[in-house]
Coordinates of C-alpha atoms in Angstrom, one line a residue:
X1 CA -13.3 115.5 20.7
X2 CA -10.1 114.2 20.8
X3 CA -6.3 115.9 21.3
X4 CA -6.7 120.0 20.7
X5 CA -3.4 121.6 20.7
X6 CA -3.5 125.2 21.3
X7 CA 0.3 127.7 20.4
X8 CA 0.5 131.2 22.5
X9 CA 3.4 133.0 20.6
X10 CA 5.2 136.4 21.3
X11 CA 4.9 139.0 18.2
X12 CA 8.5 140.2 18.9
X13 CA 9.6 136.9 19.0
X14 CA 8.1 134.3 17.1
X15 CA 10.3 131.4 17.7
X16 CA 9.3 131.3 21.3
X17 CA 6.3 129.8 21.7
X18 CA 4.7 127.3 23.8
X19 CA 1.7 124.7 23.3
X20 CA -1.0 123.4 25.5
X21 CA -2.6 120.2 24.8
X22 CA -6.3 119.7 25.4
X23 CA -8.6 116.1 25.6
X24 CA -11.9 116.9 24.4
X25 CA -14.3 115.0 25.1
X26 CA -17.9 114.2 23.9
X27 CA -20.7 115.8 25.7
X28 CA -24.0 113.8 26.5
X29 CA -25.3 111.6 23.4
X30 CA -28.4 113.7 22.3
X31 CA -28.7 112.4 18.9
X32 CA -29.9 109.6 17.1
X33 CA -29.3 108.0 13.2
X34 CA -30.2 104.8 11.7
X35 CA -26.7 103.3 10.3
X36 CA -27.9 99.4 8.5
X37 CA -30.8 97.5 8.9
X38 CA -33.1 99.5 7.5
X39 CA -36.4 98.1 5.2
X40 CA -35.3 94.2 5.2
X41 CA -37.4 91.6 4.0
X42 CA -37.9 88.3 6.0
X43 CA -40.0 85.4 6.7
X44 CA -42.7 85.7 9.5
X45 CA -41.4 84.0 12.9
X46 CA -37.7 84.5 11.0
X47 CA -34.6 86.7 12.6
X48 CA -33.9 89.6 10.1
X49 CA -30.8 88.4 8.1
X50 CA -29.1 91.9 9.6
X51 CA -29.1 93.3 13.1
X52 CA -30.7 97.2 13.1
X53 CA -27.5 99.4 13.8
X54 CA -27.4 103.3 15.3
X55 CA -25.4 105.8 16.0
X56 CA -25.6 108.3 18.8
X57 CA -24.1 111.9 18.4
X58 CA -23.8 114.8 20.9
X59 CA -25.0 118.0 19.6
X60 CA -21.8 118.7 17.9
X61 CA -22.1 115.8 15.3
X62 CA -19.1 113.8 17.9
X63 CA -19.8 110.0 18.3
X64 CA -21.2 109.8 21.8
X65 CA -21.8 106.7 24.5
X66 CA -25.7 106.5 25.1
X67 CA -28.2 104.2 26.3
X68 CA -30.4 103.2 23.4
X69 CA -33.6 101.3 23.5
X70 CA -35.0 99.5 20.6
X71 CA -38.6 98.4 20.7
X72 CA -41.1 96.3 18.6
X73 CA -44.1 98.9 17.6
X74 CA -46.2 96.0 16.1
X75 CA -45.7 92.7 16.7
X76 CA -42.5 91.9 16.1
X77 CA -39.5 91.0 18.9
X78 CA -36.5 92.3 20.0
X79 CA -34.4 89.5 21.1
X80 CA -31.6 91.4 22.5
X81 CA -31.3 92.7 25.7
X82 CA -32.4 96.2 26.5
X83 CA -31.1 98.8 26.7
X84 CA -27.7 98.8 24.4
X85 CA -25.2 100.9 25.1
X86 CA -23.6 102.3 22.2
X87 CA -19.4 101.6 21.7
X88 CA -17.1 104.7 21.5
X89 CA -17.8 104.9 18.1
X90 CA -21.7 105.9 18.8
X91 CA -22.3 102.2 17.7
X92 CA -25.9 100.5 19.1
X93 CA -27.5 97.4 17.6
X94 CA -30.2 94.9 17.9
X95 CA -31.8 91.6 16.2
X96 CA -35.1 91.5 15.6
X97 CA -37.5 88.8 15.1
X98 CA -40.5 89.5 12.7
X99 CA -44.3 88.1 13.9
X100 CA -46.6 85.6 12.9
X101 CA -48.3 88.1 9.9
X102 CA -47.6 88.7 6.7
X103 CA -47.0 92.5 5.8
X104 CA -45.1 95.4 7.2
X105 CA -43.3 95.7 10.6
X106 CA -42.0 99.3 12.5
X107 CA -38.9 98.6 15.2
X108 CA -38.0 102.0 17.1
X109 CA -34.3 103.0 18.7
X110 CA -34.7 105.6 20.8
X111 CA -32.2 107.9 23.4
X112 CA -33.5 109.0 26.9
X113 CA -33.3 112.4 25.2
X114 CA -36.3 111.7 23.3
X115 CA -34.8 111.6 19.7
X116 CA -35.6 108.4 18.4
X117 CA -35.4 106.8 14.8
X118 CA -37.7 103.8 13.2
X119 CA -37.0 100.8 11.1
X120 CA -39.2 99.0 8.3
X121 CA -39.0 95.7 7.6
X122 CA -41.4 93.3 5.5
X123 CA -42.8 89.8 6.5
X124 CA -43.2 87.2 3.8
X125 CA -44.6 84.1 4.5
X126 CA -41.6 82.1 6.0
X127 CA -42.2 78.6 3.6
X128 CA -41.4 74.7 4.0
X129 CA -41.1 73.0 0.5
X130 CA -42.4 69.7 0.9
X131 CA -41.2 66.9 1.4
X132 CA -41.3 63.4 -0.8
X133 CA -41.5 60.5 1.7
X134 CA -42.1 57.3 -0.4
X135 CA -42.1 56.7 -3.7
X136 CA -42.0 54.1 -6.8
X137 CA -39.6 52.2 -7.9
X138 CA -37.2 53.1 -5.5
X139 CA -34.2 52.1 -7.4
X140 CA -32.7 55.2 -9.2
X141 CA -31.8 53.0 -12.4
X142 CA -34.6 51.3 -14.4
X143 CA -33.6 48.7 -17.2
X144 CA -35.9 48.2 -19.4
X145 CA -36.8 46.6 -22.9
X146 CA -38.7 47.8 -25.3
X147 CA -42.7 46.7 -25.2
X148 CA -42.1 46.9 -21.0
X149 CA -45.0 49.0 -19.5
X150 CA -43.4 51.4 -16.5
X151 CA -45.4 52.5 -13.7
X152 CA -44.3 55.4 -11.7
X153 CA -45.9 56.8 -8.8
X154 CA -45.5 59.4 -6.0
X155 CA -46.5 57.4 -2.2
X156 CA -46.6 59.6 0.2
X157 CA -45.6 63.8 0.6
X158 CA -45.7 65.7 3.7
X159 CA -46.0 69.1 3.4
X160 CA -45.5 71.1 7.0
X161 CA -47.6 74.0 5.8
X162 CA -50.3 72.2 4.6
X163 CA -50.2 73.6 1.3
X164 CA -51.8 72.1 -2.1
X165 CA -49.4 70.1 -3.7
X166 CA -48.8 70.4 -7.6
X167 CA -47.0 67.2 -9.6
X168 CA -44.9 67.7 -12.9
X169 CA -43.4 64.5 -14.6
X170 CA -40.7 65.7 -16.7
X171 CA -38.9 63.0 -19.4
X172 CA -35.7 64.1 -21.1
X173 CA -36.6 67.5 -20.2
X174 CA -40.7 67.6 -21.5
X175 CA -44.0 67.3 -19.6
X176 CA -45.4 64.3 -19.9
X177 CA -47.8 64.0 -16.7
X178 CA -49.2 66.0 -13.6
X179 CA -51.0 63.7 -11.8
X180 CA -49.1 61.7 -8.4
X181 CA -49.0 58.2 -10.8
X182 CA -47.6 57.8 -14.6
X183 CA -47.6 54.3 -16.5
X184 CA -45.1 54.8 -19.6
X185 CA -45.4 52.1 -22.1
X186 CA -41.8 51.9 -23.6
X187 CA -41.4 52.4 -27.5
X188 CA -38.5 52.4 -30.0
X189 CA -39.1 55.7 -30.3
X190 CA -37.5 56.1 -26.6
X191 CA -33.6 56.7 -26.6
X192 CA -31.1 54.3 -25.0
X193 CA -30.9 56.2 -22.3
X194 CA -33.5 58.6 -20.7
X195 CA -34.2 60.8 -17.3
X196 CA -37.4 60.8 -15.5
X197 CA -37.9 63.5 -13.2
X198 CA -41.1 64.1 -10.6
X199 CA -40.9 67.7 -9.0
X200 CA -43.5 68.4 -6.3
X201 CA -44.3 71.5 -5.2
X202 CA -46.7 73.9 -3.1
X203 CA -46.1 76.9 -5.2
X204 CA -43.5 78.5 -3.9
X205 CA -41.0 75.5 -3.2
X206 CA -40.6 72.3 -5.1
X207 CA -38.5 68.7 -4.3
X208 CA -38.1 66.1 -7.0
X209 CA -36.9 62.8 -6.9
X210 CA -34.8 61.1 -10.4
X211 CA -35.0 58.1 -12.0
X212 CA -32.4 57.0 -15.0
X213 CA -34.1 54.4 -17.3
X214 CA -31.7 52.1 -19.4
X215 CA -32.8 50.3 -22.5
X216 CA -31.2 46.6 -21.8
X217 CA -31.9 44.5 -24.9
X218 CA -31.1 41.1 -22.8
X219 CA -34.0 39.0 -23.5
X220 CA -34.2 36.2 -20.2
X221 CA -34.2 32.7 -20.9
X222 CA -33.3 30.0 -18.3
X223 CA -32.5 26.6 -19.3
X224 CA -33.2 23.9 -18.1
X225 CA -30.5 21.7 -20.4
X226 CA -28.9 21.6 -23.5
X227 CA -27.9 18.7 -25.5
X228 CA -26.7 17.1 -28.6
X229 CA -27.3 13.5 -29.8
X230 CA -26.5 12.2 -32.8
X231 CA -28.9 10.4 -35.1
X232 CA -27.5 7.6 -37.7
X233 CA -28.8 8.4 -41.1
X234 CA -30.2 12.0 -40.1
X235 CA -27.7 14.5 -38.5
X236 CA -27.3 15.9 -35.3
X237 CA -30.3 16.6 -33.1
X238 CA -30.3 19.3 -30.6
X239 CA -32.8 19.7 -27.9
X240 CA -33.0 22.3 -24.8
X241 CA -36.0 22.8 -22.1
X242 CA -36.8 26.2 -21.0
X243 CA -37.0 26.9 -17.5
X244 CA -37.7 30.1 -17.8
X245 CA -38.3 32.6 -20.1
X246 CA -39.4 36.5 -20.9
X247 CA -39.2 39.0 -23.8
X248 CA -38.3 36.4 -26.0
X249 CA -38.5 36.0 -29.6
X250 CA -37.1 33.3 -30.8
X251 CA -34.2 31.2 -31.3
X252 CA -31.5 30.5 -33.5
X253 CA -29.0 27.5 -33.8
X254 CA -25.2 28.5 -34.2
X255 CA -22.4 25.9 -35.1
X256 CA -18.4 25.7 -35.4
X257 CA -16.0 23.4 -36.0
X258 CA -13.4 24.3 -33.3
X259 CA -14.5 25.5 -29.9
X260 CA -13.1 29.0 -30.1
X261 CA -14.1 29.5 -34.1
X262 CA -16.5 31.3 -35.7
X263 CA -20.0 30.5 -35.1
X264 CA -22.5 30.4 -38.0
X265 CA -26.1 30.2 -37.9
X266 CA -27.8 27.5 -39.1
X267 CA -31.2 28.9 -40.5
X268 CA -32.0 32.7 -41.6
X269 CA -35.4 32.1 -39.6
X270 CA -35.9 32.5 -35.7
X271 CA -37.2 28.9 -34.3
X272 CA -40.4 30.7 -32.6
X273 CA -41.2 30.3 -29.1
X274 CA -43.7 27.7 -28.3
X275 CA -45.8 26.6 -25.9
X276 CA -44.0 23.4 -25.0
X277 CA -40.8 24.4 -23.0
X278 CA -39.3 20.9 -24.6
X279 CA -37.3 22.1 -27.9
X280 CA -35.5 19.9 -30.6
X281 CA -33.6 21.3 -33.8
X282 CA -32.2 18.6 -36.8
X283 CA -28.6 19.6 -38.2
X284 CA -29.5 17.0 -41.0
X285 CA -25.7 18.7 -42.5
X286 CA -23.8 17.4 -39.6
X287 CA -23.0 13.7 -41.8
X288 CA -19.4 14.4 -41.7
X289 CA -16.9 12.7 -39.1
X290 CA -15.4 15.1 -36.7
X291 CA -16.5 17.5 -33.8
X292 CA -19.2 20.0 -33.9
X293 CA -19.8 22.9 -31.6
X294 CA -23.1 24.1 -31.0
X295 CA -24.3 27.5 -29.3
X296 CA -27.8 28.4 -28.7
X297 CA -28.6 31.8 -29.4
X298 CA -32.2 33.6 -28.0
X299 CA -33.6 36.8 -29.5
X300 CA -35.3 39.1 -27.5
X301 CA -38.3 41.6 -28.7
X302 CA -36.3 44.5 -28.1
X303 CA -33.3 43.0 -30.3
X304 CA -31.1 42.0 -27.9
X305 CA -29.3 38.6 -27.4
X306 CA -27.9 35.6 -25.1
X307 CA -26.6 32.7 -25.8
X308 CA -25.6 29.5 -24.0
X309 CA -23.1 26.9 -24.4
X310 CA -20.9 25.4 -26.5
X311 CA -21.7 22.1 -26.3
X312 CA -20.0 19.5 -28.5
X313 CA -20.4 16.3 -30.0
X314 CA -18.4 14.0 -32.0
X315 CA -19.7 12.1 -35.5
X316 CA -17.8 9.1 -36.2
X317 CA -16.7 7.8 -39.2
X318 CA -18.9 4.6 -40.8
X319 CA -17.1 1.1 -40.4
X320 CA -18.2 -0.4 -43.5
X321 CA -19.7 0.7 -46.5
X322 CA -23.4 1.0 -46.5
X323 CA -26.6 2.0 -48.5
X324 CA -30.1 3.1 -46.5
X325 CA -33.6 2.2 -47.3
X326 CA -34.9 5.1 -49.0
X327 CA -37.2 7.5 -46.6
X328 CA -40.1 8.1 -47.6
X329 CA -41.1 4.9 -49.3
X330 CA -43.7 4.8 -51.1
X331 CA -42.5 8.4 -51.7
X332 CA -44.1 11.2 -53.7
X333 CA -42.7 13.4 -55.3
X334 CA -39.4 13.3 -53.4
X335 CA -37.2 10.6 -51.6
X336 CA -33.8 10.5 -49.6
X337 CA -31.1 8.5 -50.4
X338 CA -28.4 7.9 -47.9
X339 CA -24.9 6.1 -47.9
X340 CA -22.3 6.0 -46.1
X341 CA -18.2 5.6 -46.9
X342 CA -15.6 4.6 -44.1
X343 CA -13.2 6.3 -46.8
X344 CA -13.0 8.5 -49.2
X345 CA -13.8 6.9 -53.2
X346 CA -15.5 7.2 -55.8
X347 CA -19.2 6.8 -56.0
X348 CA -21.5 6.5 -58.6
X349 CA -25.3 6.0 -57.7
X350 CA -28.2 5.4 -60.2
X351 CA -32.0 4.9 -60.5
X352 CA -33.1 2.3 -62.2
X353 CA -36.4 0.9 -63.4
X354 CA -37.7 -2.4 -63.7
X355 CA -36.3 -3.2 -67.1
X356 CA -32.5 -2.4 -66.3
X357 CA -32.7 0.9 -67.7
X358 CA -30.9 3.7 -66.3
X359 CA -33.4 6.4 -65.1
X360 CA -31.5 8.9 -63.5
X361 CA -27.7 9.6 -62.3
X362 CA -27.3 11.1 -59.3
X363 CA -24.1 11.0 -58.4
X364 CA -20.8 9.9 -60.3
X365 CA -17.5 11.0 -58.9
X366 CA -15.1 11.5 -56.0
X367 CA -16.7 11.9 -52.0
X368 CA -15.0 11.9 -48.9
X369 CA -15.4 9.7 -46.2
X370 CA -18.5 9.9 -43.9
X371 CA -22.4 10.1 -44.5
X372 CA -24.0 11.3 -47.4
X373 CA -27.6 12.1 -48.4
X374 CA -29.2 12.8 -52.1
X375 CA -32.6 13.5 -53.0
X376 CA -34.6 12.4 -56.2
X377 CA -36.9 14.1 -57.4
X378 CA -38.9 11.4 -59.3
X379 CA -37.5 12.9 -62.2
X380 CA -35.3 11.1 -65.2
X381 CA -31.8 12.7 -66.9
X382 CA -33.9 14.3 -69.5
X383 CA -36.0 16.5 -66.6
X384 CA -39.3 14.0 -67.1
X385 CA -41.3 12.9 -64.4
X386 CA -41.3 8.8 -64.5
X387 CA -44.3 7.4 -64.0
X388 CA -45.2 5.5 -60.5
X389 CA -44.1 1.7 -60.4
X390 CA -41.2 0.2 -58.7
X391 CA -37.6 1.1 -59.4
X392 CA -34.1 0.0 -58.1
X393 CA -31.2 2.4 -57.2
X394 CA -27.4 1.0 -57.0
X395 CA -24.4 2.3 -55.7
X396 CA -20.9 1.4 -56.9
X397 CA -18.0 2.4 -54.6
X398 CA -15.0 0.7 -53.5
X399 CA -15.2 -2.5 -55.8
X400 CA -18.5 -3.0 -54.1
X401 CA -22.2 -2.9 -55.4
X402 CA -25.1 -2.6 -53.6
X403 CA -28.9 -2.2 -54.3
X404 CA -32.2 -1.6 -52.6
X405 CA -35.6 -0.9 -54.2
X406 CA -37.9 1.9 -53.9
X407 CA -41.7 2.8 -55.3
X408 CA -43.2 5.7 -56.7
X409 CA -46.3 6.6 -56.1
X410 CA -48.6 9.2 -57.1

């Protein structure tokens, strides 16, 4: 087919010559081949991804226009209209829709010669994963301390197919459950950060939902106030009421001297958490004039922390000079002493007993202005015990003398 030129020359005379051109054309389309499409696989009810193509030929092997008709043998469709006429290329194709069954499908293409070619194609079952409805918690990021107990659970699935539904809990990448619900009770031994993964599938398909869980060491405490008051003789006393409070420890009590300083804590214990929500500390070191800053620290299980404040309060220095009744008294074995200096001097203070014999010195040289507080230990200079009785202790400071009596007894 196509432009034939045909050249008549003379023997004699070669250069004269003439040509005739010829249009061949293609005779009837008697022939049939199967170009793409053949044995596809698909789902059942599903279009083959690719059309089944042809090629009709006349008896010479020319591309040829024909009618071509393409037929389901069992069970399957042909969706596009028939017959198709094939393009001046010898092109003819079709899409074809596989059946309800699983298994092996025949499509013939055939000429109104007679000369016809089939298709295969297989039908696999054409699957819907499922599909994950509800589920707990619903917030993709869980905080959590350690000791917390996590519950985890899968609500409700719908699955078009109707299939049996499998469950695999995956943490950090390991099984760890199969069933719809999983409680995790969270250990040390869990990293700061972890990944919680649910797939559900039927099978052949899964869906999963994610869940991110965050270790967050803030214990919660809510107060209800914080405050200081200072107590003549004994120190600052602190006290707070709890509110509220969860995954907490204990306590500890910070203090500075300046508002933006360093804050040290008091006592190397935690105060423990008790079952009034009314709480009160003693800072029996807070004698000294001057302001001190207090912050409240809480602990939580996990070993994380909060604190509130500061809050301040100011000591002020004593207007006279002055020397406490013992506390105890009667005491045994130990007594506090306390006295107070509106300035700095120096101070001598002694035990005495009943005969005006010096006992015990406890202290003898230069203090600074403010409160001060000494023990005795019912004990003379010479580390005896004294024995019980009545006894005197005097303190000189200033030009001044003072004394008060105290008893021992055992």
């Amino acid at each position: 087919t196509g432009m034939n030129i045909v050249k008549a020359e003379a023997l004699i005379s070669p250069e004269a010559s003439v040509e005739f051109r010829l249009l061949g054309r293609a005779d009837a389309a008697t022939r049939l081949s199967k170009t793409t499409g053949d044995n596809q696989t698909g789902g059942t009810q599903s279009p083959l991804s690719e059309p089944l193509v042809v090629t009709t030929t006349d008896m010479y092997g020319n591309p040829a226009p024909g009618d071509v008709v393409f037929a389901a043998v069992d069970g399957g469709f042909v969706t596009t209209p028939q017959p198709v006429s094939s393009d001046t290329l010898g092109r003819a194709e079709a899409v074809v829709k596989l059946g309800d069954r699983v298994g092996r499908y025949t499509f013939k293409a055939e000429l109104s010669s007679g000369e016809f070619v089939l298709f295969t194609a297989t039908a696999q079952r054409n699957n819907h994963p499922p599909e994950i409805i509800s589920y707990v918690p619903y917030e993709a990021t869980i905080k959590y301390a350690y000791g917390d107990r996590l519950h985890f659970e899968i609500m409700n699935v719908f699955d078009r197919d109707g299939d049996q539904l499998n469950y695999s809990w995956m943490l950090n990448g390991r099984l760890v459950g199969v069933d719809k619900a999983l409680s995790l009770y969270m250990s040390q031994a869990f990293p700061t950060v972890n990944a919680m993964d649910c797939y559900v599938s039927d099978g052949m398909d899964s869906t999963s939902v994610q869940w991110t869980l965050l270790w967050d060491p803030t214990t919660i405490v809510e107060l209800a106030s914080f405050s200081a008051e200072y107590l003549k003789g004994k120190g600052v006393q602190l006290q707070w009421i709890i509110k509220e409070q969860q995954d907490n420890a204990g306590f500890r009590v910070l203090r500075s001297l300046s508002e933006n300083g360093s804050f040290a804590a008091l006592t190397t214990d935690l105060i423990a958490v008790q079952a009034s929500a009314d709480y009160r500390f003693l800072d029996d070191s807070a004698q000294q004039p001057g302001v001190y800053y207090y912050k409240l620290e809480s602990l939580s299980k996990s070993g994380g922390t909060q604190q509130f404040g500061p809050i301040s309060i100011s000591v002020q220095a004593p207007e006279k000079l002055a020397l406490y009744q013992n506390y105890p008294n009667p005491f045994n074995p130990t007594t506090s002493i306390i006295y107070e200096l509106p300035a700095a001097a120096r101070v001598n203070l002694a035990i005495y007993n009943q005969q005006g014999q010096k006992v015990r010195q406890l202290v003898d040289g230069e203090k600074p202005m403010g409160m001060h507080s000494i023990v005795w230990d019912a004990m003379d200079d010479q580390g005896r015990h004294v024995p019980s009785g009545i006894y005197f202790y005097t303190l000189a400071a200033d030009g001044r003398n003072m004394t008060r009596k105290l008893t021992l007894m055992k």
